[in-house]
CSV table of C-alpha atoms in Angstrom, one decimal:
chain,number,residue,atom,x,y,z
F,1,MET,CA,-4.8,18.2,-1.4
F,2,GLU,CA,-2.4,19.8,1.0
F,3,ASP,CA,1.0,19.8,0.2
F,4,ILE,CA,4.0,20.0,2.9
F,5,ARG,CA,7.5,20.5,2.5
F,6,VAL,CA,9.1,19.7,5.9
F,7,THR,CA,13.0,20.8,6.9
F,8,SER,CA,14.1,18.5,10.0
F,9,TRP,CA,14.1,15.5,11.3
F,10,LEU,CA,12.4,16.6,14.6
F,11,GLU,CA,9.4,18.5,12.0
F,12,LEU,CA,9.0,15.8,9.6
F,13,LEU,CA,7.8,13.4,12.7
F,14,GLU,CA,5.7,16.9,14.0
F,15,VAL,CA,3.8,16.4,10.8
F,16,LEU,CA,3.6,12.7,10.2
F,17,HIS,CA,2.1,12.3,14.1
F,18,GLN,CA,-0.3,15.4,13.6
F,19,ASN,CA,-4.4,14.8,14.6
F,20,SER,CA,-3.7,11.2,16.1
F,21,TRP,CA,-5.2,12.5,19.5
F,22,ASN,CA,-8.4,10.5,19.8
F,23,ALA,CA,-10.7,12.3,22.2
F,24,GLU,CA,-13.0,9.4,21.9
F,25,LEU,CA,-11.3,6.8,22.6
F,26,ARG,CA,-8.6,9.1,24.9
F,27,ARG,CA,-5.5,7.4,22.7
F,28,PHE,CA,-3.0,8.1,20.6
F,29,ARG,CA,-4.9,6.9,17.2
F,30,SER,CA,-3.7,8.3,14.1
F,31,PRO,CA,-6.9,8.9,11.4
F,32,TYR,CA,-4.1,8.5,8.8
F,33,VAL,CA,-2.7,5.9,6.5
F,34,PHE,CA,0.6,5.8,5.0
F,35,ARG,CA,2.5,5.5,2.0
F,36,GLY,CA,6.2,5.8,1.0
F,37,GLN,CA,8.0,6.4,-2.1
F,38,GLY,CA,11.3,7.3,-3.1
F,39,ARG,CA,11.0,10.0,-5.6
F,40,ALA,CA,7.8,11.8,-6.4
F,41,ALA,CA,5.7,9.2,-9.1
F,42,ARG,CA,2.0,9.9,-9.2
F,43,LEU,CA,-0.2,7.5,-7.0
F,44,THR,CA,-0.7,4.7,-9.9
F,45,THR,CA,-1.6,0.6,-9.2
F,46,SER,CA,0.6,-1.7,-11.0
F,47,LEU,CA,-2.1,-2.9,-13.0
F,48,GLN,CA,-2.1,0.6,-14.8
F,49,ARG,CA,1.7,1.0,-15.3
F,50,LEU,CA,1.1,-1.8,-17.8
F,51,SER,CA,0.0,-1.3,-21.0
F,52,GLY,CA,-3.7,-2.5,-22.3
F,53,GLU,CA,-6.7,-2.5,-21.4
F,54,THR,CA,-7.2,-2.5,-17.4
F,55,ARG,CA,-10.0,-4.5,-16.8
F,56,ASP,CA,-9.4,-6.6,-19.9
F,57,LEU,CA,-5.7,-7.3,-18.1
F,58,GLU,CA,-7.0,-7.5,-15.1
F,59,ARG,CA,-9.3,-10.3,-15.8
F,60,TYR,CA,-6.8,-12.2,-17.5
F,61,LEU,CA,-4.0,-11.9,-14.5
F,62,VAL,CA,-6.6,-13.1,-11.9
F,63,ARG,CA,-7.7,-15.7,-13.9
F,64,ALA,CA,-4.2,-17.0,-14.9
F,65,PHE,CA,-3.0,-16.1,-10.7
F,66,ARG,CA,-5.1,-18.4,-10.0
F,67,LYS,CA,-4.9,-21.7,-11.9
F,68,TYR,CA,-1.1,-21.8,-11.7
F,69,ALA,CA,-1.2,-20.7,-7.6
F,70,GLN,CA,-3.8,-23.3,-6.4
F,71,ALA,CA,-0.9,-25.9,-5.9
F,72,ASN,CA,0.7,-24.1,-3.4
F,73,VAL,CA,-1.9,-22.5,-1.4
F,74,GLN,CA,-4.7,-23.0,0.8
F,75,THR,CA,-7.6,-22.3,-2.4
F,76,GLU,CA,-10.1,-19.6,-1.0
F,77,ASN,CA,-12.9,-19.2,-3.8
F,78,VAL,CA,-13.0,-15.0,-2.9
F,79,LEU,CA,-12.4,-12.7,-5.2
F,80,TRP,CA,-10.5,-10.0,-2.7
F,81,TYR,CA,-8.2,-13.1,-1.2
F,82,TRP,CA,-6.8,-13.6,-4.5
F,83,LEU,CA,-6.3,-9.8,-5.3
F,84,ALA,CA,-4.4,-9.7,-2.0
F,85,LEU,CA,-2.6,-12.9,-2.6
F,86,GLY,CA,-1.4,-11.4,-5.6
F,87,GLN,CA,-0.6,-8.1,-4.9
F,88,HIS,CA,1.7,-9.3,-1.9
F,89,HIS,CA,3.3,-11.5,-4.5
F,90,GLY,CA,4.4,-9.1,-6.8
F,91,VAL,CA,1.0,-10.1,-9.7
F,92,PRO,CA,-0.1,-6.6,-11.3
F,93,THR,CA,-3.6,-5.5,-9.0
F,94,ARG,CA,-5.5,-2.8,-8.7
F,95,LEU,CA,-4.8,-2.9,-5.4
F,96,LEU,CA,-2.1,0.1,-3.6
F,97,ASP,CA,-0.1,-0.7,-0.9
F,98,TRP,CA,-0.4,1.6,2.7
F,99,SER,CA,0.7,1.0,5.7
F,100,TYR,CA,-0.6,1.9,9.4
F,101,SER,CA,3.0,2.8,10.9
F,102,PRO,CA,4.3,6.3,9.8
F,103,LEU,CA,8.1,4.8,9.9
F,104,VAL,CA,7.3,2.0,7.9
F,105,ALA,CA,6.2,4.6,5.4
F,106,LEU,CA,9.4,6.5,6.1
F,107,HIS,CA,11.2,3.2,5.2
F,108,PHE,CA,9.9,2.1,1.9
F,109,ALA,CA,10.4,6.5,0.9
F,110,THR,CA,15.0,6.0,2.3
F,111,ALA,CA,15.1,2.5,1.0
F,112,GLU,CA,16.2,2.8,-2.8
F,113,GLU,CA,19.7,4.2,-2.6
F,114,ARG,CA,19.8,5.3,-6.2
F,115,ASP,CA,17.2,7.5,-5.0
F,116,TYR,CA,19.0,10.1,-2.8
F,117,ASP,CA,19.8,12.7,-5.1
F,118,LYS,CA,15.4,12.9,-5.7
F,119,ASP,CA,13.0,14.0,-3.5
F,120,GLY,CA,10.8,11.2,-1.5
F,121,VAL,CA,7.2,11.3,-0.3
F,122,ILE,CA,5.2,10.7,1.7
F,123,TRP,CA,1.1,10.5,1.6
F,124,MET,CA,-1.2,10.1,4.2
F,125,LEU,CA,-5.1,9.6,3.7
F,126,ASP,CA,-7.7,10.3,6.0
F,127,MET,CA,-9.4,6.7,6.1
F,128,ALA,CA,-12.7,8.8,7.9
F,129,THR,CA,-12.8,11.3,4.9
F,130,THR,CA,-12.4,8.6,2.0
F,131,ASN,CA,-15.3,6.3,4.1
F,132,ALA,CA,-17.9,9.1,4.0
F,133,ALA,CA,-18.2,8.9,0.2
F,134,LEU,CA,-18.5,4.8,0.3
F,135,PRO,CA,-22.3,3.8,-0.5
F,136,GLY,CA,-24.9,3.0,2.5
F,137,PRO,CA,-24.5,-1.0,2.6
F,138,LEU,CA,-20.4,-0.6,2.6
F,139,SER,CA,-20.6,2.0,5.3
F,140,HIS,CA,-23.2,0.2,7.0
F,141,LEU,CA,-20.9,-2.9,7.3
F,142,LEU,CA,-18.1,-0.9,8.8
F,143,ARG,CA,-20.8,0.7,11.6
F,144,HIS,CA,-21.4,-2.8,11.8
F,145,GLU,CA,-18.5,-4.2,12.1
F,146,GLY,CA,-16.8,-1.1,14.4
F,147,SER,CA,-14.4,-1.3,12.3
F,148,SER,CA,-12.5,1.7,9.6
F,149,VAL,CA,-11.2,-1.1,6.8
F,150,PHE,CA,-12.8,-4.0,5.6
F,151,THR,CA,-11.4,-7.6,5.8
F,152,THR,CA,-11.9,-10.8,2.5
F,153,ASP,CA,-14.1,-12.4,4.6
F,154,MET,CA,-16.6,-9.0,4.7
F,155,LEU,CA,-16.5,-8.3,1.0
F,156,ALA,CA,-16.8,-11.8,0.4
F,157,THR,CA,-20.5,-11.1,2.3
F,158,PHE,CA,-21.6,-9.2,-0.9
F,159,SER,CA,-21.0,-11.9,-3.3
F,160,PRO,CA,-23.6,-15.0,-4.0
F,161,ARG,CA,-21.3,-18.3,-3.8
F,162,GLU,CA,-22.6,-20.9,-6.4
F,163,GLY,CA,-21.4,-23.9,-5.3
F,164,SER,CA,-18.0,-25.3,-3.6
F,165,GLN,CA,-15.9,-24.2,-6.2
F,166,GLY,CA,-17.0,-20.4,-6.1
F,167,LEU,CA,-17.6,-18.2,-8.7
F,168,SER,CA,-15.7,-16.4,-12.0
F,169,PHE,CA,-14.3,-12.8,-11.9
F,170,ASP,CA,-16.9,-11.3,-13.4
F,171,ALA,CA,-19.7,-12.5,-11.5
F,172,ASP,CA,-17.9,-11.9,-8.0
F,173,ILE,CA,-16.8,-8.3,-9.3
F,174,GLN,CA,-20.2,-7.5,-10.6
F,175,TRP,CA,-21.4,-5.9,-7.1
F,176,LEU,CA,-18.4,-3.6,-6.8
F,177,GLU,CA,-19.7,-2.8,-10.4
F,178,ARG,CA,-23.2,-2.5,-9.7
F,179,MET,CA,-22.3,-0.1,-6.2
F,180,GLU,CA,-20.5,2.0,-7.9
F,181,ARG,CA,-23.8,2.6,-11.0
F,182,GLU,CA,-26.5,3.1,-7.8
F,183,SER,CA,-23.8,6.2,-6.5
F,184,GLY,CA,-22.7,7.5,-9.3
F,185,HIS,CA,-19.3,8.0,-8.7
F,186,PRO,CA,-16.0,6.0,-8.1
F,187,PHE,CA,-15.5,5.2,-4.3
F,188,LEU,CA,-12.6,4.0,-2.6
F,189,MET,CA,-12.0,1.0,0.1
F,190,PHE,CA,-9.6,-0.1,2.0
F,191,LEU,CA,-9.1,-3.9,2.6
F,192,GLU,CA,-6.8,-5.5,5.1
F,193,PRO,CA,-5.5,-8.5,4.1
F,194,PRO,CA,-5.0,-12.0,5.6
F,195,SER,CA,-1.6,-12.7,7.3
F,196,LEU,CA,-0.1,-14.5,4.5
F,197,ASP,CA,3.2,-14.4,6.1
F,198,GLN,CA,4.6,-12.3,8.6
F,199,ARG,CA,5.9,-9.8,6.6
F,200,ILE,CA,2.5,-8.4,6.0
F,201,VAL,CA,1.9,-8.6,10.1
F,202,GLN,CA,5.3,-6.2,10.3
F,203,GLN,CA,5.2,-3.8,7.9
F,204,SER,CA,1.1,-2.9,9.3
F,205,ALA,CA,-0.2,-3.7,5.9
F,206,LEU,CA,-3.1,-3.1,4.2
F,207,PHE,CA,-4.7,-2.2,0.6
F,208,SER,CA,-6.0,0.8,-1.1
F,209,LEU,CA,-9.0,-0.2,-3.9
F,210,LEU,CA,-10.9,1.9,-6.4
F,211,SER,CA,-14.2,0.9,-7.3
F,212,ASN,CA,-13.0,1.5,-10.5
F,213,PRO,CA,-10.1,0.2,-11.8
F,214,VAL,CA,-8.7,2.8,-14.5
F,215,ASP,CA,-9.6,5.8,-12.6
F,216,ASP,CA,-6.4,8.1,-11.3
F,217,LEU,CA,-6.1,7.8,-7.7
F,218,GLU,CA,-4.8,11.8,-7.0
F,219,THR,CA,-7.5,13.0,-9.1
F,220,TRP,CA,-10.1,11.1,-7.2
F,221,LEU,CA,-8.5,12.6,-4.1
F,222,GLY,CA,-8.1,16.3,-5.0
F,223,GLN,CA,-12.6,15.6,-4.9
F,224,TYR,CA,-12.5,15.6,-1.4
F,225,ASP,CA,-10.9,18.6,1.0
F,226,GLY,CA,-8.9,17.1,4.0
F,227,ALA,CA,-8.6,13.2,2.3
F,228,ALA,CA,-4.9,13.4,1.6
F,229,ARG,CA,-1.8,15.3,2.4
F,230,ARG,CA,1.8,15.2,0.5
F,231,VAL,CA,4.7,15.0,2.5
F,232,HIS,CA,8.3,15.9,0.9
F,233,LEU,CA,10.6,14.8,1.8
F,234,PRO,CA,13.8,16.4,0.0
F,235,ALA,CA,16.6,14.4,-0.8
F,236,GLU,CA,19.0,16.4,1.9
F,237,LEU,CA,16.9,14.8,4.4
F,238,LYS,CA,17.3,10.9,3.2
F,239,TRP,CA,20.3,10.5,5.1
F,240,GLU,CA,19.1,11.2,8.3
F,241,VAL,CA,16.2,10.0,8.0
F,242,ARG,CA,17.5,6.6,6.9
F,243,ASP,CA,19.8,6.4,9.6
F,244,ARG,CA,17.9,7.3,11.9
F,245,LEU,CA,15.4,4.6,11.0
F,246,ASP,CA,17.8,1.5,11.7
F,247,GLN,CA,19.0,2.9,15.0
F,248,ALA,CA,14.9,2.5,15.5
F,249,ASN,CA,15.0,-0.9,13.7
F,250,VAL,CA,13.4,-0.1,11.2
F,251,THR,CA,15.0,-2.0,8.6
F,252,GLU,CA,14.8,-4.4,6.0
F,253,ARG,CA,16.1,-7.5,8.5
F,254,THR,CA,12.4,-6.5,10.6
F,255,LEU,CA,9.8,-5.6,7.3
F,256,PHE,CA,10.9,-8.5,5.1
F,257,PRO,CA,11.6,-11.3,8.1
F,258,ASP,CA,13.9,-13.4,6.0
F,259,LEU,CA,17.4,-14.4,4.6
F,260,GLY,CA,16.1,-12.2,1.7
F,261,GLY,CA,15.4,-9.1,3.7
F,262,LEU,CA,18.9,-10.0,6.4
F,263,GLY,CA,21.0,-9.7,3.2
F,264,GLN,CA,19.3,-6.1,1.7
F,265,TRP,CA,19.5,-5.2,5.2
F,266,LEU,CA,23.5,-6.2,5.4
F,267,ARG,CA,24.0,-4.7,2.3
F,268,ARG,CA,23.0,-1.2,2.5
F,269,TYR,CA,23.9,-0.8,5.8
F,270,TYR,CA,27.2,-1.7,6.1
F,271,ARG,CA,28.0,0.8,2.7
F,272,ARG,CA,29.8,3.6,4.0
F,273,ARG,CA,28.0,6.7,2.5
F,274,GLY,CA,30.0,8.3,-0.2
F,275,ASP,CA,31.1,4.9,-1.4
F,276,GLU,CA,30.0,5.3,-4.7
F,277,MET,CA,26.9,3.5,-5.7
F,278,PRO,CA,27.2,0.6,-8.6
F,279,GLU,CA,26.4,2.0,-12.1
F,280,GLN,CA,24.9,-0.9,-13.2
F,281,GLU,CA,22.4,-3.2,-11.4
F,282,GLU,CA,23.8,-6.5,-11.9
F,283,ASP,CA,23.7,-6.8,-7.8
F,284,ARG,CA,19.9,-5.9,-7.8
F,285,THR,CA,18.8,-9.8,-6.7
F,286,PRO,CA,14.6,-10.6,-7.8
F,287,GLU,CA,13.4,-9.8,-4.4
F,288,ASP,CA,15.3,-6.2,-4.8
F,289,GLU,CA,13.1,-5.7,-7.3
F,290,ARG,CA,9.8,-7.3,-5.8
F,291,ASN,CA,9.8,-4.7,-3.3
F,292,ARG,CA,10.9,-2.4,-5.1
F,293,HIS,CA,7.7,-0.9,-6.3
F,294,ARG,CA,4.6,-1.4,-4.0
């Protein structure tokens, strides 16, 4: 895995936009997806951060979420839809958030001021490299669709449907585990969620999904040359990056286009540099906490 440490805003932009030229399309289209973290924590999913047996917990969480959420959403009998919806609303899942936009990733690397004394990190994953490790049927589907990411509908084609009520979690996940056994190794997919609300759209969001929810993503990435780059954002550069993002209109107000996002932006934007951060967390709203760990 390639580790890069930048020292200036211009160097940061240069690194994040490297290899963007697509000669076939004659357009600038980056092969990377991006994830920003305020501190150099490992790439773990919200499901893995729970204690207990990961596979069993996932089954219980999805079942309970389906049961209690159906009154509030249009029902979809597709596991991948429920995982995407749950991830979007803070349910622990095997999914991990990414963005097509390097600037959105930079926002999440600089959004939490309590981490401004710590180095952040921007992850860059090359989907062409990770997709090359997909099992044949999944790879064929992407080529057929002319895509590099899956949608919930595309993945649903692998799940046989039984009646109008859909299948159980175990039946829905069965084909994924079968493909992993046949290929002899875990594989990584990228899932483009439905446009559940404007946040998904504004953040250019997509999710990664390992076929084995227990496996460590960083260890998996380390097996493939060129699959990942880790750009280290020095703590002393965070204020400048944050100010430049605000100038570029990449803020909570635009990425979380509701009153909660507006409130977050106002609270952060109008705090002067040098003002003491509250030592306690009484001022943190549930909305802040939900968006803190994606």
